[in-house]
């Protein structure tokens, strides 16, 4: 087991990508804390891990609330004695054409997708620095590396806010790797391509989802969408000691997005 007896926090851990990561980490021996704003989804997600023989607990957490995050990290340390791994996965999207993007659209995306990564890492860093060990993995996006057209391929609007936030996550990863590296903490990033998750349908009709997914298949060298397990596995690499000499790196897990190559 690559994470035997490690304590891991996964934000947005109760569904989609976060749940796949939580499941894999628990299977690899970690005690997983699912931190999610969707409080109703937490009990079922935790129970499914326990039913599979893993260790898990959950907590309702809003990654945009700095004071709440500091209290949450303190509680995890009080319960488990340490925090070894933080996966910054929580995210939202508001696809809007640039001309009609509102301040509210911009703020919610930047607050959750970028500021949330900063706040969560800032809250966990003192605990990791104190123990001279830590693994932080940030979830960015292929949209953080290149623009995509809007109102095409099942995308209802532009991605200015989302792409800006995810690009920021990549640069934040590099700067945090520099600051925390001397204290034994690695900070790396995953940039996913196209995966079918509840997130895919958050701003699309069922017809738009299918159009979007078919288009994305056509832009991928491997000719198919990825599975959540194929995304969780590279996250495990960064969270484990297999990557002990890797930091500040962004790994594209996108099946070879031809429009990004």
Coordinates of N, CA and C in Angstrom, one line a residue:
X1 N 0.8 -1.2 0.0 CA 0.0 0.0 0.0 C 0.9 1.3 0.0
X2 N 0.6 2.1 -1.0 CA 1.5 3.3 -1.1 C 1.2 4.4 -0.2
X3 N 0.0 4.4 0.5 CA -0.3 5.5 1.4 C -0.7 4.9 2.8
X4 N -0.1 3.8 3.2 CA -0.4 3.2 4.4 C -0.2 4.1 5.6
X5 N -1.3 4.3 6.4 CA -1.3 5.1 7.6 C -1.1 6.6 7.3
X6 N -1.2 7.1 6.1 CA -1.1 8.5 5.8 C -2.5 9.1 6.0
X7 N -2.5 10.4 6.4 CA -3.7 11.1 6.6 C -3.9 12.1 5.4
X8 N -5.0 11.9 4.7 CA -5.2 12.7 3.4 C -6.5 13.5 3.5
X9 N -6.5 14.7 3.1 CA -7.7 15.5 2.9 C -7.9 15.7 1.5
X10 N -9.2 15.5 1.0 CA -9.6 15.7 -0.4 C -10.7 16.7 -0.4
X11 N -10.5 17.9 -0.9 CA -11.6 18.9 -1.0 C -12.5 18.5 -2.2
X12 N -13.8 18.8 -2.1 CA -14.7 18.3 -3.1 C -14.6 16.8 -3.2
X13 N -14.4 16.1 -2.0 CA -14.1 14.7 -2.0 C -15.3 13.8 -2.1
X14 N -16.6 14.3 -2.0 CA -17.7 13.5 -1.9 C -18.4 13.1 -3.2
X15 N -17.9 13.6 -4.4 CA -18.4 13.2 -5.7 C -17.4 13.4 -6.8
X16 N -17.7 12.9 -7.9 CA -16.9 13.1 -9.1 C -15.4 12.7 -9.0
X17 N -14.6 13.6 -9.4 CA -13.1 13.4 -9.4 C -12.7 13.2 -7.9
X18 N -13.2 14.0 -7.0 CA -12.7 13.9 -5.6 C -13.1 12.6 -5.0
X19 N -14.3 12.1 -5.3 CA -14.7 10.8 -4.8 C -13.8 9.7 -5.3
X20 N -13.4 9.7 -6.6 CA -12.6 8.7 -7.2 C -11.2 8.7 -6.5
X21 N -10.7 9.9 -6.3 CA -9.4 10.1 -5.6 C -9.5 9.5 -4.1
X22 N -10.6 9.9 -3.4 CA -10.8 9.4 -2.1 C -10.8 7.9 -2.0
X23 N -11.6 7.3 -3.0 CA -11.7 5.8 -3.0 C -10.3 5.2 -3.2
X24 N -9.5 5.7 -4.1 CA -8.2 5.1 -4.4 C -7.3 5.3 -3.2
X25 N -7.3 6.4 -2.6 CA -6.4 6.7 -1.5 C -6.7 5.7 -0.3
X26 N -8.0 5.6 0.0 CA -8.4 4.7 1.0 C -8.0 3.2 0.7
X27 N -8.1 2.8 -0.5 CA -7.7 1.5 -0.9 C -6.2 1.3 -0.8
X28 N -5.5 2.4 -0.9 CA -4.0 2.4 -0.7 C -3.6 2.6 0.7
X29 N -4.5 2.6 1.7 CA -4.1 2.6 3.1 C -4.3 3.9 3.8
X30 N -4.7 4.9 3.2 CA -4.8 6.2 3.8 C -6.1 6.3 4.6
X31 N -6.1 7.1 5.6 CA -7.3 7.6 6.3 C -7.7 8.9 5.6
X32 N -8.8 8.9 4.9 CA -9.2 10.0 4.0 C -10.3 10.9 4.7
X33 N -10.1 12.2 4.7 CA -11.0 13.1 5.2 C -11.7 13.8 4.0
X34 N -12.9 13.6 3.7 CA -13.7 14.2 2.6 C -14.2 15.6 3.0
X35 N -13.6 16.6 2.5 CA -14.0 18.0 2.8 C -14.9 18.5 1.6
X36 N -16.1 18.8 1.9 CA -17.0 19.1 0.8 C -18.1 20.1 1.2
X37 N -18.4 21.0 0.4 CA -19.5 22.0 0.7 C -20.8 21.3 0.7
X38 N -21.0 20.3 -0.1 CA -22.2 19.6 -0.3 C -22.4 18.6 0.9
X39 N -22.9 19.1 2.0 CA -22.9 18.3 3.2 C -23.8 17.0 3.0
X40 N -24.8 17.1 2.2 CA -25.7 16.0 2.0 C -25.0 14.8 1.3
X41 N -24.0 15.1 0.5 CA -23.3 14.0 -0.2 C -22.3 13.3 0.6
X42 N -21.9 13.8 1.7 CA -20.8 13.3 2.5 C -21.1 11.9 3.1
X43 N -22.2 11.7 3.8 CA -22.4 10.4 4.5 C -22.3 9.2 3.6
X44 N -23.0 9.3 2.4 CA -23.0 8.2 1.5 C -21.6 7.9 1.0
X45 N -20.8 9.0 0.7 CA -19.4 8.8 0.2 C -18.5 8.2 1.2
X46 N -18.7 8.6 2.5 CA -17.9 8.1 3.5 C -18.2 6.6 3.8
X47 N -19.5 6.3 3.8 CA -20.0 5.0 4.0 C -19.5 4.0 3.0
X48 N -19.5 4.4 1.7 CA -19.1 3.6 0.6 C -17.6 3.2 0.8
X49 N -16.8 4.1 1.3 CA -15.4 3.8 1.5 C -15.3 2.8 2.7
X50 N -16.0 3.0 3.7 CA -16.0 2.1 4.9 C -16.5 0.7 4.5
X51 N -17.5 0.6 3.6 CA -18.0 -0.7 3.2 C -17.0 -1.4 2.4
X52 N -16.1 -0.7 1.7 CA -15.0 -1.3 0.9 C -13.8 -1.6 1.8
X53 N -13.9 -1.4 3.1 CA -12.8 -1.7 4.0 C -11.8 -0.6 4.3
X54 N -12.1 0.6 3.8 CA -11.2 1.7 4.0 C -11.6 2.6 5.2
X55 N -10.8 3.6 5.5 CA -11.0 4.5 6.6 C -11.3 5.9 6.0
X56 N -12.4 6.4 6.5 CA -12.8 7.7 6.0 C -13.7 8.5 7.0
X57 N -13.6 9.8 6.9 CA -14.5 10.7 7.7 C -14.8 11.8 6.8
X58 N -15.8 12.6 7.1 CA -16.2 13.8 6.3 C -16.5 15.0 7.1
X59 N -16.4 16.1 6.4 CA -16.6 17.4 7.1 C -17.2 18.4 6.1
X60 N -18.2 19.2 6.4 CA -18.7 20.2 5.6 C -17.7 21.4 5.6
X61 N -17.1 21.7 4.5 CA -16.1 22.8 4.4 C -16.3 23.7 3.2
X62 N -16.2 25.0 3.4 CA -16.3 25.9 2.3 C -14.8 26.5 2.1
X63 N -14.2 26.1 1.0 CA -12.8 26.5 0.8 C -12.6 28.0 0.6
X64 N -13.6 28.7 0.5 CA -13.4 30.2 0.4 C -13.4 30.9 1.7
X65 N -13.6 30.1 2.8 CA -13.6 30.7 4.2 C -12.3 30.4 4.9
X66 N -11.5 31.4 5.0 CA -10.1 31.2 5.5 C -10.2 30.7 7.0
X67 N -11.0 31.4 7.8 CA -11.0 31.1 9.2 C -11.6 29.7 9.5
X68 N -12.6 29.3 8.7 CA -13.2 28.0 8.8 C -12.2 26.9 8.4
X69 N -11.3 27.2 7.4 CA -10.3 26.2 7.0 C -9.3 26.0 8.1
X70 N -8.8 27.1 8.7 CA -7.8 26.9 9.8 C -8.4 26.1 10.9
X71 N -9.7 26.3 11.3 CA -10.3 25.5 12.4 C -10.4 24.0 11.9
X72 N -10.8 23.8 10.7 CA -10.9 22.5 10.1 C -9.6 21.7 10.2
X73 N -8.5 22.4 9.7 CA -7.2 21.7 9.8 C -6.8 21.3 11.2
X74 N -7.1 22.2 12.1 CA -6.7 22.0 13.5 C -7.5 20.8 14.1
X75 N -8.8 20.7 13.7 CA -9.6 19.5 14.1 C -9.1 18.2 13.5
X76 N -8.6 18.2 12.3 CA -8.1 17.0 11.7 C -6.8 16.6 12.4
X77 N -6.0 17.5 12.7 CA -4.7 17.2 13.4 C -5.1 16.7 14.8
X78 N -6.1 17.3 15.5 CA -6.5 16.8 16.8 C -7.0 15.4 16.8
X79 N -7.7 15.0 15.7 CA -8.3 13.7 15.6 C -7.2 12.7 15.1
X80 N -6.4 13.0 14.2 CA -5.5 12.0 13.6 C -4.0 12.2 13.9
X81 N -3.7 13.4 14.5 CA -2.3 13.6 14.9 C -1.4 14.3 13.9
X82 N -1.8 14.3 12.6 CA -1.0 14.9 11.6 C -1.9 15.0 10.3
X83 N -1.4 15.8 9.3 CA -1.9 15.8 8.0 C -0.8 15.6 7.0
X84 N -0.8 14.5 6.2 CA 0.2 14.2 5.3 C 0.0 14.7 3.9
X85 N -1.3 14.7 3.5 CA -1.6 14.9 2.1 C -2.8 15.9 2.0
X86 N -2.7 16.9 1.1 CA -3.9 17.7 0.7 C -4.1 17.7 -0.8
X87 N -5.3 17.3 -1.2 CA -5.7 17.4 -2.6 C -6.7 18.5 -2.8
X88 N -6.3 19.6 -3.5 CA -7.1 20.7 -3.7 C -7.9 20.5 -5.0
X89 N -9.1 19.9 -4.8 CA -9.9 19.5 -5.9 C -11.2 20.3 -6.1
X90 N -11.7 20.9 -5.0 CA -13.0 21.6 -5.1 C -13.0 22.6 -6.2
X91 N -14.1 22.7 -6.9 CA -14.1 23.6 -8.0 C -15.6 23.9 -8.5
X92 N -15.7 25.1 -9.2 CA -17.0 25.4 -9.8 C -16.7 26.0 -11.2
X93 N -17.7 26.1 -12.0 CA -17.6 26.8 -13.3 C -18.8 27.7 -13.5
X94 N -18.6 28.7 -14.3 CA -19.6 29.6 -14.7 C -19.3 30.0 -16.2
X95 N -19.7 29.1 -17.1 CA -19.4 29.4 -18.5 C -20.3 30.5 -19.0
X96 N -19.7 31.7 -19.4 CA -20.4 32.8 -19.9 C -19.5 33.5 -21.0
X97 N -20.1 34.0 -22.1 CA -19.4 34.8 -23.0 C -18.8 36.0 -22.3
X98 N -17.6 36.3 -22.7 CA -16.8 37.4 -22.0 C -17.7 38.7 -21.8
X99 N -18.4 39.0 -22.9 CA -19.1 40.3 -22.8 C -20.3 40.3 -21.8
X100 N -20.8 39.1 -21.4 CA -21.9 39.1 -20.5 C -21.5 38.4 -19.1
X101 N -20.2 38.2 -18.9 CA -19.7 37.7 -17.6 C -19.9 38.7 -16.6
X102 N -20.5 38.4 -15.5 CA -20.8 39.4 -14.4 C -19.7 39.3 -13.4
X103 N -19.7 40.3 -12.5 CA -18.7 40.3 -11.4 C -19.0 39.1 -10.5
X104 N -20.2 38.7 -10.3 CA -20.6 37.6 -9.5 C -20.0 36.3 -10.2
X105 N -20.2 36.1 -11.5 CA -19.6 35.0 -12.2 C -18.1 34.9 -12.0
X106 N -17.5 36.0 -12.2 CA -16.0 36.0 -12.1 C -15.6 35.7 -10.6
X107 N -16.2 36.3 -9.7 CA -15.8 36.2 -8.3 C -16.0 34.8 -7.7
X108 N -17.1 34.1 -8.0 CA -17.4 32.8 -7.5 C -16.4 31.8 -8.1
X109 N -16.0 31.9 -9.3 CA -15.1 31.0 -9.9 C -13.7 31.2 -9.4
X110 N -13.2 32.5 -9.4 CA -11.9 32.8 -8.8 C -11.8 32.5 -7.4
X111 N -12.9 32.7 -6.6 CA -12.9 32.4 -5.2 C -12.7 31.0 -4.9
X112 N -13.4 30.1 -5.6 CA -13.4 28.7 -5.3 C -12.2 28.0 -5.9
X113 N -12.0 28.3 -7.2 CA -11.0 27.5 -8.0 C -9.6 28.0 -7.8
X114 N -9.4 29.2 -7.4 CA -8.0 29.7 -7.2 C -7.7 30.1 -5.8
X115 N -8.6 31.0 -5.3 CA -8.4 31.5 -3.9 C -8.5 30.3 -2.9
X116 N -9.5 29.4 -3.2 CA -9.7 28.2 -2.4 C -8.4 27.3 -2.3
X117 N -7.7 27.2 -3.4 CA -6.4 26.4 -3.4 C -5.4 27.1 -2.5
X118 N -5.4 28.5 -2.6 CA -4.4 29.2 -1.8 C -4.8 29.1 -0.3
X119 N -6.1 29.3 0.0 CA -6.5 29.3 1.4 C -6.3 27.9 2.0
X120 N -6.6 26.8 1.3 CA -6.5 25.5 1.9 C -5.0 25.2 2.1
X121 N -4.1 25.5 1.2 CA -2.7 25.2 1.3 C -2.1 26.1 2.4
X122 N -2.6 27.3 2.5 CA -2.1 28.2 3.6 C -2.5 27.6 5.0
X123 N -3.7 27.0 5.1 CA -4.2 26.5 6.3 C -3.4 25.2 6.7
X124 N -3.1 24.4 5.7 CA -2.4 23.1 6.1 C -0.9 23.3 6.2
X125 N -0.3 24.3 5.6 CA 1.1 24.4 5.5 C 1.8 24.4 6.9
X126 N 1.3 25.1 7.9 CA 2.0 25.1 9.2 C 2.1 23.7 9.8
X127 N 1.1 22.8 9.6 CA 1.1 21.5 10.1 C 2.2 20.6 9.3
X128 N 2.2 20.8 8.0 CA 3.2 20.0 7.2 C 4.6 20.5 7.5
X129 N 4.8 21.8 7.6 CA 6.1 22.4 7.8 C 6.6 21.9 9.2
X130 N 5.8 21.8 10.2 CA 6.2 21.4 11.5 C 6.7 20.0 11.5
X131 N 6.0 19.1 10.7 CA 6.4 17.7 10.7 C 7.5 17.5 9.6
X132 N 7.9 18.5 8.9 CA 8.9 18.4 7.8 C 8.5 17.4 6.7
X133 N 7.2 17.3 6.4 CA 6.7 16.4 5.4 C 5.3 16.8 5.0
X134 N 5.1 16.7 3.7 CA 3.8 17.0 3.2 C 3.7 16.8 1.7
X135 N 2.5 16.5 1.2 CA 2.2 16.3 -0.2 C 1.0 17.2 -0.6
X136 N 1.1 18.2 -1.4 CA 0.0 19.0 -1.9 C -0.2 18.7 -3.4
X137 N -1.4 18.4 -3.8 CA -1.7 18.2 -5.2 C -2.8 19.1 -5.6
X138 N -2.6 19.9 -6.5 CA -3.7 20.9 -7.0 C -4.3 20.4 -8.3
X139 N -5.6 20.5 -8.4 CA -6.2 20.1 -9.7 C -6.5 21.3 -10.5
X140 N -5.8 21.4 -11.6 CA -6.0 22.5 -12.6 C -6.9 22.0 -13.7
X141 N -6.6 22.3 -14.9 CA -7.4 21.9 -16.1 C -6.7 22.2 -17.4
X142 N -7.0 21.4 -18.4 CA -6.5 21.7 -19.7 C -6.8 23.1 -20.2
X143 N -7.9 23.6 -19.7 CA -8.3 25.0 -20.0 C -7.4 26.0 -19.3
X144 N -6.6 25.6 -18.4 CA -5.6 26.5 -17.8 C -4.4 26.7 -18.7
X145 N -4.3 26.0 -19.8 CA -3.2 26.0 -20.7 C -3.5 26.5 -22.1
X146 N -4.7 26.7 -22.4 CA -5.1 27.1 -23.8 C -6.6 27.4 -23.9
X147 N -6.9 28.4 -24.7 CA -8.3 28.8 -24.8 C -9.2 27.9 -25.6
X148 N -10.4 27.8 -25.3 CA -11.4 27.0 -26.0 C -12.5 27.9 -26.6
X149 N -13.0 27.6 -27.8 CA -14.1 28.5 -28.3 C -15.4 28.3 -27.5
X150 N -16.2 29.3 -27.4 CA -17.4 29.2 -26.7 C -18.6 29.0 -27.7
X151 N -19.7 28.5 -27.1 CA -20.9 28.3 -27.9 C -20.6 27.3 -29.0
X152 N -19.7 26.4 -28.8 CA -19.4 25.3 -29.7 C -19.3 24.0 -28.9
X153 N -19.5 22.9 -29.6 CA -19.3 21.6 -29.0 C -19.9 21.4 -27.6
X154 N -21.1 21.9 -27.5 CA -21.9 21.7 -26.3 C -21.4 22.6 -25.1
X155 N -20.6 23.6 -25.4 CA -20.2 24.5 -24.3 C -21.1 25.7 -24.4
X156 N -21.9 26.0 -23.4 CA -22.9 27.1 -23.5 C -22.3 28.5 -23.4
X157 N -21.1 28.7 -23.1 CA -20.5 30.0 -23.0 C -19.0 30.0 -22.9
X158 N -18.4 31.1 -22.8 CA -17.0 31.3 -22.7 C -16.4 30.8 -21.4
X159 N -15.1 30.7 -21.3 CA -14.4 30.1 -20.1 C -13.4 31.1 -19.6
X160 N -13.6 32.4 -19.7 CA -12.6 33.4 -19.3 C -12.3 33.2 -17.8
X161 N -13.3 33.2 -17.0 CA -13.1 33.1 -15.5 C -12.4 31.7 -15.2
X162 N -13.0 30.6 -15.7 CA -12.5 29.3 -15.3 C -11.1 29.1 -15.8
X163 N -10.8 29.5 -17.1 CA -9.5 29.3 -17.6 C -8.5 30.1 -16.9
X164 N -8.9 31.4 -16.5 CA -8.0 32.2 -15.7 C -7.6 31.6 -14.4
X165 N -8.7 31.1 -13.7 CA -8.4 30.5 -12.4 C -7.5 29.3 -12.5
X166 N -7.8 28.5 -13.5 CA -7.0 27.2 -13.6 C -5.6 27.5 -14.0
X167 N -5.4 28.5 -14.9 CA -4.0 28.9 -15.2 C -3.3 29.5 -13.9
X168 N -4.0 30.2 -13.1 CA -3.5 30.7 -11.8 C -3.1 29.5 -10.9
X169 N -3.8 28.4 -11.0 CA -3.5 27.3 -10.1 C -2.1 26.7 -10.5
X170 N -1.8 26.7 -11.8 CA -0.5 26.2 -12.3 C 0.6 27.0 -11.8
X171 N 0.5 28.4 -11.9 CA 1.5 29.2 -11.4 C 1.6 29.2 -9.9
X172 N 0.5 29.1 -9.2 CA 0.5 29.0 -7.7 C 1.2 27.8 -7.3
X173 N 1.0 26.7 -8.0 CA 1.7 25.4 -7.7 C 3.2 25.7 -7.7
X174 N 3.7 26.4 -8.7 CA 5.2 26.6 -8.8 C 5.7 27.5 -7.7
X175 N 5.0 28.5 -7.3 CA 5.4 29.4 -6.3 C 5.4 28.7 -4.9
X176 N 4.3 27.9 -4.7 CA 4.2 27.2 -3.4 C 5.3 26.1 -3.3
X177 N 5.6 25.5 -4.4 CA 6.7 24.5 -4.4 C 8.0 25.1 -4.0
X178 N 8.3 26.3 -4.4 CA 9.5 27.0 -4.1 C 9.5 27.4 -2.6
X179 N 8.4 27.9 -2.1 CA 8.3 28.3 -0.7 C 8.3 27.1 0.3
X180 N 7.6 26.1 0.0 CA 7.5 25.0 0.9 C 8.5 23.8 0.8
X181 N 9.2 23.8 -0.4 CA 10.1 22.8 -0.6 C 11.2 22.6 0.4
X182 N 11.8 23.7 0.9 CA 12.8 23.6 1.9 C 12.3 22.9 3.2
X183 N 11.0 22.9 3.4 CA 10.4 22.3 4.6 C 9.9 20.8 4.4
X184 N 10.3 20.3 3.3 CA 10.0 18.9 3.0 C 8.6 18.7 2.4
X185 N 8.0 19.7 1.9 CA 6.7 19.7 1.4 C 6.7 19.8 -0.2
X186 N 6.2 18.8 -0.9 CA 6.1 19.0 -2.3 C 4.8 19.5 -2.8
X187 N 4.7 20.2 -3.8 CA 3.5 20.8 -4.4 C 3.5 20.6 -5.9
X188 N 2.5 19.8 -6.3 CA 2.4 19.4 -7.7 C 1.0 19.6 -8.2
X189 N 0.8 19.5 -9.5 CA -0.5 19.9 -10.1 C -0.9 18.9 -11.2
X190 N -2.2 18.6 -11.3 CA -2.7 17.7 -12.4 C -3.6 18.6 -13.2
X191 N -3.4 18.6 -14.5 CA -4.3 19.3 -15.5 C -5.1 18.3 -16.3
X192 N -6.3 18.0 -15.8 CA -7.1 17.0 -16.5 C -7.7 17.5 -17.9
X193 N -7.9 16.6 -18.8 CA -8.6 16.9 -20.0 C -10.1 16.6 -19.8
X194 N -10.7 15.8 -20.7 CA -12.1 15.6 -20.6 C -12.5 14.2 -19.9
X195 N -13.3 14.4 -18.9 CA -13.8 13.3 -18.1 C -15.3 13.5 -17.8
X196 N -16.1 12.5 -17.8 CA -17.5 12.6 -17.6 C -17.7 12.6 -16.0
X197 N -18.1 13.7 -15.5 CA -18.4 13.9 -14.1 C -19.7 14.7 -13.9
X198 N -20.2 14.8 -12.7 CA -21.4 15.6 -12.5 C -21.1 17.1 -12.9
X199 N -19.8 17.5 -12.8 CA -19.4 18.8 -13.2 C -19.7 19.1 -14.7
X200 N -19.6 18.0 -15.5 CA -19.8 18.2 -17.0 C -21.2 18.7 -17.3
X201 N -22.2 18.3 -16.4 CA -23.6 18.7 -16.7 C -24.0 19.9 -15.9
X202 N -23.1 20.5 -15.1 CA -23.5 21.6 -14.2 C -24.0 22.8 -15.0
X203 N -23.5 23.0 -16.2 CA -24.0 24.2 -17.0 C -24.4 23.8 -18.4
X204 N -24.8 22.5 -18.6 CA -25.1 22.0 -19.9 C -26.4 21.2 -19.8
X205 N -27.2 21.2 -20.9 CA -28.3 20.4 -21.0 C -27.8 19.0 -21.4
X206 N -28.6 17.9 -21.2 CA -28.2 16.6 -21.6 C -27.7 16.5 -23.0
X207 N -28.4 17.2 -23.9 CA -28.0 17.2 -25.3 C -26.6 17.9 -25.5
X208 N -26.4 19.0 -24.8 CA -25.1 19.7 -24.9 C -24.0 18.8 -24.3
X209 N -24.3 18.1 -23.2 CA -23.3 17.2 -22.7 C -22.8 16.2 -23.7
X210 N -23.8 15.5 -24.4 CA -23.4 14.6 -25.4 C -22.6 15.2 -26.5
X211 N -23.0 16.4 -27.0 CA -22.3 17.1 -28.0 C -20.9 17.4 -27.6
X212 N -20.8 17.9 -26.4 CA -19.5 18.3 -25.8 C -18.6 17.1 -25.8
X213 N -19.1 15.9 -25.2 CA -18.2 14.8 -25.1 C -17.8 14.2 -26.4
X214 N -18.7 14.2 -27.4 CA -18.3 13.7 -28.7 C -17.2 14.6 -29.4
X215 N -17.4 15.9 -29.2 CA -16.3 16.8 -29.7 C -15.0 16.5 -29.0
X216 N -15.0 16.4 -27.7 CA -13.8 16.2 -27.0 C -13.1 14.9 -27.4
X217 N -13.9 13.9 -27.7 CA -13.2 12.6 -28.2 C -12.5 12.9 -29.5
X218 N -13.0 13.7 -30.3 CA -12.4 14.0 -31.6 C -11.1 14.8 -31.4
X219 N -10.9 15.5 -30.3 CA -9.7 16.2 -30.1 C -8.6 15.5 -29.3
X220 N -8.9 14.2 -28.9 CA -8.0 13.5 -28.1 C -7.3 12.4 -29.0
X221 N -6.0 12.4 -28.8 CA -5.2 11.4 -29.6 C -5.6 10.0 -29.4
X222 N -6.0 9.7 -28.1 CA -6.4 8.3 -27.8 C -7.8 8.0 -28.3
X223 N -8.6 9.0 -28.7 CA -9.9 8.9 -29.3 C -11.0 8.5 -28.3
X224 N -10.8 8.8 -27.0 CA -11.8 8.5 -26.0 C -11.7 9.4 -24.8
X225 N -12.7 9.4 -24.0 CA -12.6 10.1 -22.8 C -11.8 9.3 -21.8
X226 N -11.3 9.9 -20.7 CA -10.7 9.2 -19.7 C -11.6 8.7 -18.6
X227 N -11.2 7.8 -17.9 CA -12.0 7.3 -16.7 C -11.5 8.0 -15.5
X228 N -12.4 8.1 -14.5 CA -12.0 8.8 -13.2 C -10.8 8.0 -12.6
X229 N -10.8 6.7 -12.7 CA -9.7 5.9 -12.2 C -8.4 6.3 -12.9
X230 N -8.4 6.6 -14.2 CA -7.2 7.0 -14.9 C -6.7 8.4 -14.4
X231 N -7.6 9.2 -13.9 CA -7.2 10.5 -13.4 C -6.7 10.4 -11.9
X232 N -7.4 9.5 -11.1 CA -7.0 9.4 -9.7 C -5.6 8.8 -9.6
X233 N -5.2 7.9 -10.5 CA -3.9 7.2 -10.4 C -2.7 8.2 -10.4
X234 N -2.6 9.2 -11.4 CA -1.6 10.1 -11.3 C -1.6 11.0 -10.0
X235 N -2.8 11.3 -9.5 CA -2.9 12.0 -8.3 C -2.2 11.2 -7.2
X236 N -2.5 9.9 -7.2 CA -1.8 9.0 -6.2 C -0.3 9.1 -6.3
X237 N 0.2 9.1 -7.5 CA 1.7 9.2 -7.7 C 2.2 10.5 -7.0
X238 N 1.6 11.6 -7.2 CA 2.1 12.8 -6.6 C 1.9 12.8 -5.0
X239 N 0.9 12.1 -4.6 CA 0.6 12.0 -3.1 C 1.5 11.1 -2.4
X240 N 2.1 10.2 -3.1 CA 2.9 9.1 -2.5 C 4.4 9.4 -2.5
X241 N 5.1 8.6 -1.9 CA 6.6 8.8 -1.9 C 7.2 8.4 -3.2
X242 N 6.5 7.8 -4.1 CA 7.0 7.5 -5.4 C 7.5 8.8 -6.1
X243 N 6.9 10.0 -5.7 CA 7.2 11.3 -6.4 C 8.0 12.1 -5.4
X244 N 8.8 11.6 -4.5 CA 9.5 12.3 -3.5 C 10.5 13.3 -4.0
X245 N 10.9 13.2 -5.3 CA 11.9 14.1 -5.9 C 11.2 14.9 -7.0
X246 N 9.9 15.1 -7.0 CA 9.2 15.8 -8.0 C 8.4 16.9 -7.3
X247 N 8.6 18.2 -7.6 CA 7.8 19.3 -7.1 C 7.7 20.4 -8.1
X248 N 6.7 21.2 -8.0 CA 6.4 22.3 -8.9 C 6.0 21.9 -10.3
X249 N 5.6 20.6 -10.5 CA 5.4 20.1 -11.8 C 3.9 20.0 -12.1
X250 N 3.5 20.3 -13.4 CA 2.1 20.1 -13.8 C 2.1 19.0 -14.8
X251 N 1.3 18.0 -14.5 CA 1.1 16.8 -15.4 C -0.2 16.8 -16.1
X252 N -0.2 16.8 -17.4 CA -1.4 16.8 -18.2 C -1.9 15.3 -18.3
X253 N -3.1 15.2 -17.9 CA -3.8 13.9 -17.9 C -5.0 14.1 -18.8
X254 N -4.7 14.0 -20.1 CA -5.8 14.4 -21.1 C -5.9 13.6 -22.3
X255 N -5.2 12.4 -22.3 CA -5.3 11.5 -23.4 C -4.6 12.0 -24.7
X256 N -3.8 13.1 -24.6 CA -3.2 13.7 -25.7 C -4.1 14.7 -26.4
X257 N -4.5 15.7 -25.8 CA -5.4 16.7 -26.4 C -4.7 17.3 -27.6
X258 N -5.1 17.0 -28.8 CA -4.4 17.5 -30.0 C -4.5 19.0 -30.2
X259 N -5.6 19.6 -29.6 CA -5.7 21.1 -29.6 C -4.8 21.8 -28.6
X260 N -4.1 21.0 -27.8 CA -3.1 21.5 -26.9 C -1.7 21.1 -27.1
X261 N -1.5 20.3 -28.2 CA -0.1 19.8 -28.4 C 0.6 20.6 -29.4

